[in-house]
Amino acid sequence: LVPRLKTRDFGEIDYSEDSVIEFPHGLPAFENERRFLMIQPPSMAPLIFLQSAQTPSIAFTAVPVATVEPGYDVSVLPEDLEAIGCPSPDQVAAFVILAFSDEGPATANLLAPIIVNAASRRAVQAVRSDSRYSHRHAIGGVPCS
Amino acid sequence: VLVIRRRAGETVVIGNDVEIEVLEICGSHVKMGIRAPSQVLILRKEVQLTGAENRIASQLPRPLHLEALRDGLRNASGLRLSNESR
């Protein structure tokens, strides 16, 4: 029997257990949300939806970091790397969470990319300790009113 | 902002039960030890900012915003759509 999941944006969907990504510490402000599904509908590419597998109403919109900042320099604290099993650089994928507002353009949190260990399917929101990138990096898509 | 100069090994006290000790200074890095009751949340400021941003980001975007953004990102990255897939 294929497990099904209620989602915020796509109704009820089938998923397989091996497409679940585990955040050992949750995300800041969402510490109890440990299991997420990465939903990538081709019609919405390059947008990606990180849907909590525990709480249907919790989902984030994200993009691969290179989509909004091609030269992004990934820097992850040792404790964050450890949390996802110290992957080698070629096993790592980096995404950034997007925030929307009615007043301004959408923004990407470049201060805290989602780093996924593709081999172990574990992930962490790796909050940088430097101030090189903004947590509200404006990206296009001025709101249509 | 209150400014206090401290050397390694010296401590400041905040209220009755929070202590911050400067453990080590190494170039531009300062190592601090914080003693506080367990119910006091201690976070790097960046983590607090990200928590607040995550709360905003978890709110449902309007479909129009999503589509405009998708198209903007596709155009920016040269990932143009053919007519039939649109």
mmCIF file of N, CA and C in Angstrom, chain A residues 8-9 27-30 42-47 59-61 63 68 77 97-102 107 109 111-112 125 127-129 135-136 139-140 143-144, chain B residues 29 43-74 76-77 79 81 85:
data_model
loop_
_atom_site.group_PDB
_atom_site.id
_atom_site.type_symbol
_atom_site.label_atom_id
_atom_site.label_comp_id
_atom_site.label_asym_id
_atom_site.label_seq_id
_atom_site.Cartn_x
_atom_site.Cartn_y
_atom_site.Cartn_z
ATOM 1 N N ARG A 8 -0.308 20.988 1.814
ATOM 2 C CA ARG A 8 -0.884 22.324 1.846
ATOM 3 C C ARG A 8 -1.311 22.765 0.448
ATOM 4 N N ASP A 9 -0.490 22.406 -0.557
ATOM 5 C CA ASP A 9 -0.678 22.992 -1.885
ATOM 6 C C ASP A 9 -1.185 22.019 -2.935
ATOM 7 N N LEU A 27 13.563 22.829 11.870
ATOM 8 C CA LEU A 27 14.057 24.097 11.354
ATOM 9 C C LEU A 27 13.800 25.157 12.420
ATOM 10 N N PRO A 28 14.598 26.260 12.442
ATOM 11 C CA PRO A 28 14.332 27.305 13.439
ATOM 12 C C PRO A 28 12.862 27.730 13.403
ATOM 13 N N ALA A 29 12.250 27.772 14.573
ATOM 14 C CA ALA A 29 10.823 28.069 14.771
ATOM 15 C C ALA A 29 9.911 26.893 14.415
ATOM 16 N N PHE A 30 10.476 25.849 13.827
ATOM 17 C CA PHE A 30 9.697 24.637 13.500
ATOM 18 C C PHE A 30 10.495 23.403 13.952
ATOM 19 N N PRO A 42 6.940 19.542 -12.218
ATOM 20 C CA PRO A 42 7.609 20.132 -13.387
ATOM 21 C C PRO A 42 6.947 21.451 -13.815
ATOM 22 N N SER A 43 5.622 21.548 -13.645
ATOM 23 C CA SER A 43 4.934 22.768 -14.086
ATOM 24 C C SER A 43 5.342 23.977 -13.268
ATOM 25 N N MET A 44 5.951 23.774 -12.105
ATOM 26 C CA MET A 44 6.342 24.894 -11.265
ATOM 27 C C MET A 44 7.865 25.063 -11.193
ATOM 28 N N ALA A 45 8.636 24.243 -11.903
ATOM 29 C CA ALA A 45 10.098 24.355 -11.865
ATOM 30 C C ALA A 45 10.516 25.782 -12.207
ATOM 31 N N PRO A 46 11.525 26.338 -11.566
ATOM 32 C CA PRO A 46 12.430 25.700 -10.604
ATOM 33 C C PRO A 46 11.947 25.730 -9.149
ATOM 34 N N LEU A 47 10.673 26.080 -8.933
ATOM 35 C CA LEU A 47 10.186 26.128 -7.550
ATOM 36 C C LEU A 47 10.039 24.705 -6.990
ATOM 37 N N ALA A 59 4.266 24.100 5.022
ATOM 38 C CA ALA A 59 5.053 23.868 3.814
ATOM 39 C C ALA A 59 5.861 25.120 3.516
ATOM 40 N N PHE A 60 6.981 24.928 2.869
ATOM 41 C CA PHE A 60 7.820 26.043 2.449
ATOM 42 C C PHE A 60 8.026 25.976 0.946
ATOM 43 N N THR A 61 8.183 27.154 0.348
ATOM 44 C CA THR A 61 8.543 27.228 -1.061
ATOM 45 C C THR A 61 10.045 27.485 -1.127
ATOM 46 N N VAL A 63 13.914 27.181 -3.728
ATOM 47 C CA VAL A 63 14.556 26.995 -5.040
ATOM 48 C C VAL A 63 16.004 26.565 -4.795
ATOM 49 N N VAL A 68 18.962 31.632 -7.637
ATOM 50 C CA VAL A 68 18.849 33.039 -7.260
ATOM 51 C C VAL A 68 20.210 33.682 -7.009
ATOM 52 N N LEU A 77 28.448 25.238 9.314
ATOM 53 C CA LEU A 77 29.140 25.027 10.588
ATOM 54 C C LEU A 77 29.365 23.527 10.827
ATOM 55 N N ILE A 97 14.907 28.986 1.130
ATOM 56 C CA ILE A 97 13.480 29.159 1.384
ATOM 57 C C ILE A 97 13.057 30.556 0.945
ATOM 58 N N LEU A 98 11.900 30.637 0.310
ATOM 59 C CA LEU A 98 11.391 31.918 -0.179
ATOM 60 C C LEU A 98 10.281 32.429 0.730
ATOM 61 N N ALA A 99 10.229 33.753 0.854
ATOM 62 C CA ALA A 99 9.127 34.373 1.602
ATOM 63 C C ALA A 99 8.440 35.376 0.681
ATOM 64 N N PHE A 100 7.124 35.464 0.823
ATOM 65 C CA PHE A 100 6.346 36.333 -0.054
ATOM 66 C C PHE A 100 5.691 37.428 0.766
ATOM 67 N N SER A 101 5.568 38.602 0.159
ATOM 68 C CA SER A 101 4.819 39.652 0.844
ATOM 69 C C SER A 101 3.989 40.382 -0.203
ATOM 70 N N ASP A 102 2.918 41.001 0.243
ATOM 71 C CA ASP A 102 2.075 41.729 -0.698
ATOM 72 C C ASP A 102 2.701 43.058 -1.087
ATOM 73 N N THR A 107 11.452 37.219 -1.340
ATOM 74 C CA THR A 107 12.826 37.238 -0.855
ATOM 75 C C THR A 107 13.287 35.810 -0.583
ATOM 76 N N ASN A 109 16.026 33.450 1.703
ATOM 77 C CA ASN A 109 16.869 33.478 2.902
ATOM 78 C C ASN A 109 18.238 32.866 2.581
ATOM 79 N N LEU A 111 20.880 33.641 4.139
ATOM 80 C CA LEU A 111 21.620 33.482 5.393
ATOM 81 C C LEU A 111 21.552 32.035 5.872
ATOM 82 N N ALA A 112 20.468 31.344 5.500
ATOM 83 C CA ALA A 112 20.243 30.027 6.080
ATOM 84 C C ALA A 112 19.737 29.037 5.032
ATOM 85 N N GLN A 125 18.821 23.207 8.156
ATOM 86 C CA GLN A 125 18.827 24.593 7.718
ATOM 87 C C GLN A 125 20.067 25.215 8.342
ATOM 88 N N VAL A 127 22.238 27.790 9.311
ATOM 89 C CA VAL A 127 22.307 29.241 9.518
ATOM 90 C C VAL A 127 23.778 29.641 9.581
ATOM 91 N N ARG A 128 24.179 30.530 8.680
ATOM 92 C CA ARG A 128 25.579 30.962 8.644
ATOM 93 C C ARG A 128 25.902 31.781 9.877
ATOM 94 N N SER A 129 27.186 31.855 10.194
ATOM 95 C CA SER A 129 27.552 32.708 11.311
ATOM 96 C C SER A 129 28.211 34.001 10.830
ATOM 97 N N HIS A 135 19.135 37.553 4.974
ATOM 98 C CA HIS A 135 18.023 36.627 5.166
ATOM 99 C C HIS A 135 16.812 37.087 4.366
ATOM 100 N N ARG A 136 16.942 38.278 3.723
ATOM 101 C CA ARG A 136 15.860 38.785 2.866
ATOM 102 C C ARG A 136 16.414 39.289 1.549
ATOM 103 N N ILE A 139 14.358 38.822 -4.711
ATOM 104 C CA ILE A 139 14.430 38.203 -6.032
ATOM 105 C C ILE A 139 13.230 38.691 -6.807
ATOM 106 N N GLY A 140 13.270 38.639 -8.140
ATOM 107 C CA GLY A 140 12.213 39.220 -8.975
ATOM 108 C C GLY A 140 10.782 38.926 -8.535
ATOM 109 N N PRO A 143 4.964 41.567 -6.943
ATOM 110 C CA PRO A 143 3.590 41.061 -6.816
ATOM 111 C C PRO A 143 2.625 41.689 -7.829
ATOM 112 N N CYS A 144 1.718 40.879 -8.311
ATOM 113 C CA CYS A 144 0.689 41.400 -9.187
ATOM 114 C C CYS A 144 -0.504 41.738 -8.298
ATOM 115 N N HIS B 29 37.671 36.205 16.818
ATOM 116 C CA HIS B 29 36.668 35.327 17.425
ATOM 117 C C HIS B 29 36.689 35.426 18.945
ATOM 118 N N LEU B 43 20.171 31.793 21.697
ATOM 119 C CA LEU B 43 20.325 31.533 20.274
ATOM 120 C C LEU B 43 21.324 32.502 19.679
ATOM 121 N N ARG B 44 22.001 32.067 18.643
ATOM 122 C CA ARG B 44 22.703 33.038 17.812
ATOM 123 C C ARG B 44 21.628 33.942 17.202
ATOM 124 N N LYS B 45 21.938 35.236 17.073
ATOM 125 C CA LYS B 45 20.964 36.174 16.509
ATOM 126 C C LYS B 45 20.486 35.724 15.122
ATOM 127 N N GLU B 46 21.394 35.168 14.319
ATOM 128 C CA GLU B 46 21.033 34.740 12.964
ATOM 129 C C GLU B 46 19.972 33.646 13.001
ATOM 130 N N VAL B 47 20.043 32.786 14.014
ATOM 131 C CA VAL B 47 19.064 31.700 14.121
ATOM 132 C C VAL B 47 17.691 32.279 14.463
ATOM 133 N N GLN B 48 17.689 33.308 15.326
ATOM 134 C CA GLN B 48 16.424 33.959 15.674
ATOM 135 C C GLN B 48 15.807 34.623 14.435
ATOM 136 N N LEU B 49 16.662 35.308 13.654
ATOM 137 C CA LEU B 49 16.195 35.951 12.417
ATOM 138 C C LEU B 49 15.603 34.909 11.473
ATOM 139 N N THR B 50 16.286 33.786 11.353
ATOM 140 C CA THR B 50 15.822 32.735 10.445
ATOM 141 C C THR B 50 14.509 32.128 10.940
ATOM 142 N N GLY B 51 14.358 31.981 12.259
ATOM 143 C CA GLY B 51 13.100 31.478 12.804
ATOM 144 C C GLY B 51 11.949 32.403 12.441
ATOM 145 N N ALA B 52 12.167 33.716 12.597
ATOM 146 C CA ALA B 52 11.114 34.683 12.266
ATOM 147 C C ALA B 52 10.811 34.635 10.766
ATOM 148 N N GLU B 53 11.859 34.498 9.976
ATOM 149 C CA GLU B 53 11.691 34.456 8.517
ATOM 150 C C GLU B 53 10.962 33.173 8.103
ATOM 151 N N ASN B 54 11.270 32.061 8.774
ATOM 152 C CA ASN B 54 10.592 30.792 8.477
ATOM 153 C C ASN B 54 9.090 30.904 8.754
ATOM 154 N N ARG B 55 8.739 31.631 9.832
ATOM 155 C CA ARG B 55 7.303 31.787 10.124
ATOM 156 C C ARG B 55 6.608 32.512 8.989
ATOM 157 N N ILE B 56 7.261 33.556 8.471
ATOM 158 C CA ILE B 56 6.677 34.303 7.341
ATOM 159 C C ILE B 56 6.607 33.390 6.113
ATOM 160 N N ALA B 57 7.722 32.658 5.887
ATOM 161 C CA ALA B 57 7.819 31.840 4.676
ATOM 162 C C ALA B 57 6.804 30.700 4.663
ATOM 163 N N SER B 58 6.361 30.255 5.855
ATOM 164 C CA SER B 58 5.433 29.132 5.896
ATOM 165 C C SER B 58 4.005 29.548 5.570
ATOM 166 N N GLN B 59 3.789 30.875 5.462
ATOM 167 C CA GLN B 59 2.435 31.316 5.104
ATOM 168 C C GLN B 59 2.176 31.070 3.620
ATOM 169 N N LEU B 60 0.958 30.722 3.355
ATOM 170 C CA LEU B 60 0.579 30.327 2.007
ATOM 171 C C LEU B 60 0.770 31.478 1.008
ATOM 172 N N PRO B 61 1.637 31.285 -0.006
ATOM 173 C CA PRO B 61 1.770 32.349 -1.010
ATOM 174 C C PRO B 61 0.558 32.377 -1.930
ATOM 175 N N ARG B 62 0.267 33.542 -2.466
ATOM 176 C CA ARG B 62 -0.847 33.594 -3.416
ATOM 177 C C ARG B 62 -0.402 32.959 -4.727
ATOM 178 N N PRO B 63 -1.286 32.166 -5.348
ATOM 179 C CA PRO B 63 -0.887 31.465 -6.577
ATOM 180 C C PRO B 63 -0.304 32.409 -7.630
ATOM 181 N N LEU B 64 -0.865 33.632 -7.723
ATOM 182 C CA LEU B 64 -0.355 34.587 -8.704
ATOM 183 C C LEU B 64 1.099 34.934 -8.422
ATOM 184 N N HIS B 65 1.431 35.098 -7.131
ATOM 185 C CA HIS B 65 2.811 35.400 -6.761
ATOM 186 C C HIS B 65 3.731 34.270 -7.201
ATOM 187 N N LEU B 66 3.272 33.050 -6.934
ATOM 188 C CA LEU B 66 4.083 31.886 -7.267
ATOM 189 C C LEU B 66 4.348 31.802 -8.756
ATOM 190 N N GLU B 67 3.282 32.031 -9.531
ATOM 191 C CA GLU B 67 3.448 31.899 -10.974
ATOM 192 C C GLU B 67 4.332 33.006 -11.531
ATOM 193 N N ALA B 68 4.149 34.234 -11.015
ATOM 194 C CA ALA B 68 4.986 35.348 -11.473
ATOM 195 C C ALA B 68 6.450 35.069 -11.133
ATOM 196 N N LEU B 69 6.650 34.534 -9.954
ATOM 197 C CA LEU B 69 8.020 34.247 -9.518
ATOM 198 C C LEU B 69 8.632 33.138 -10.359
ATOM 199 N N ARG B 70 7.849 32.099 -10.574
ATOM 200 C CA ARG B 70 8.326 30.985 -11.398
ATOM 201 C C ARG B 70 8.776 31.501 -12.767
ATOM 202 N N ASP B 71 7.921 32.333 -13.391
ATOM 203 C CA ASP B 71 8.252 32.834 -14.724
ATOM 204 C C ASP B 71 9.478 33.740 -14.678
ATOM 205 N N GLY B 72 9.567 34.552 -13.629
ATOM 206 C CA GLY B 72 10.723 35.437 -13.489
ATOM 207 C C GLY B 72 12.016 34.644 -13.357
ATOM 208 N N LEU B 73 11.970 33.584 -12.558
ATOM 209 C CA LEU B 73 13.170 32.773 -12.349
ATOM 210 C C LEU B 73 13.542 32.018 -13.622
ATOM 211 N N ARG B 74 12.517 31.536 -14.333
ATOM 212 C CA ARG B 74 12.792 30.815 -15.584
ATOM 213 C C ARG B 74 13.452 31.742 -16.589
ATOM 214 N N ALA B 76 15.130 34.441 -15.977
ATOM 215 C CA ALA B 76 16.456 34.845 -15.513
ATOM 216 C C ALA B 76 17.488 33.761 -15.759
ATOM 217 N N SER B 77 17.065 32.501 -15.655
ATOM 218 C CA SER B 77 18.043 31.430 -15.814
ATOM 219 C C SER B 77 18.049 30.886 -17.240
ATOM 220 N N LEU B 79 15.759 29.408 -18.694
ATOM 221 C CA LEU B 79 14.962 28.183 -18.759
ATOM 222 C C LEU B 79 13.601 28.540 -19.352
ATOM 223 N N LEU B 81 10.127 28.422 -21.375
ATOM 224 C CA LEU B 81 9.120 27.391 -21.638
ATOM 225 C C LEU B 81 8.683 27.440 -23.081
ATOM 226 N N SER B 85 4.005 23.589 -23.242
ATOM 227 C CA SER B 85 4.049 23.220 -21.820
ATOM 228 C C SER B 85 3.501 24.338 -20.961
#
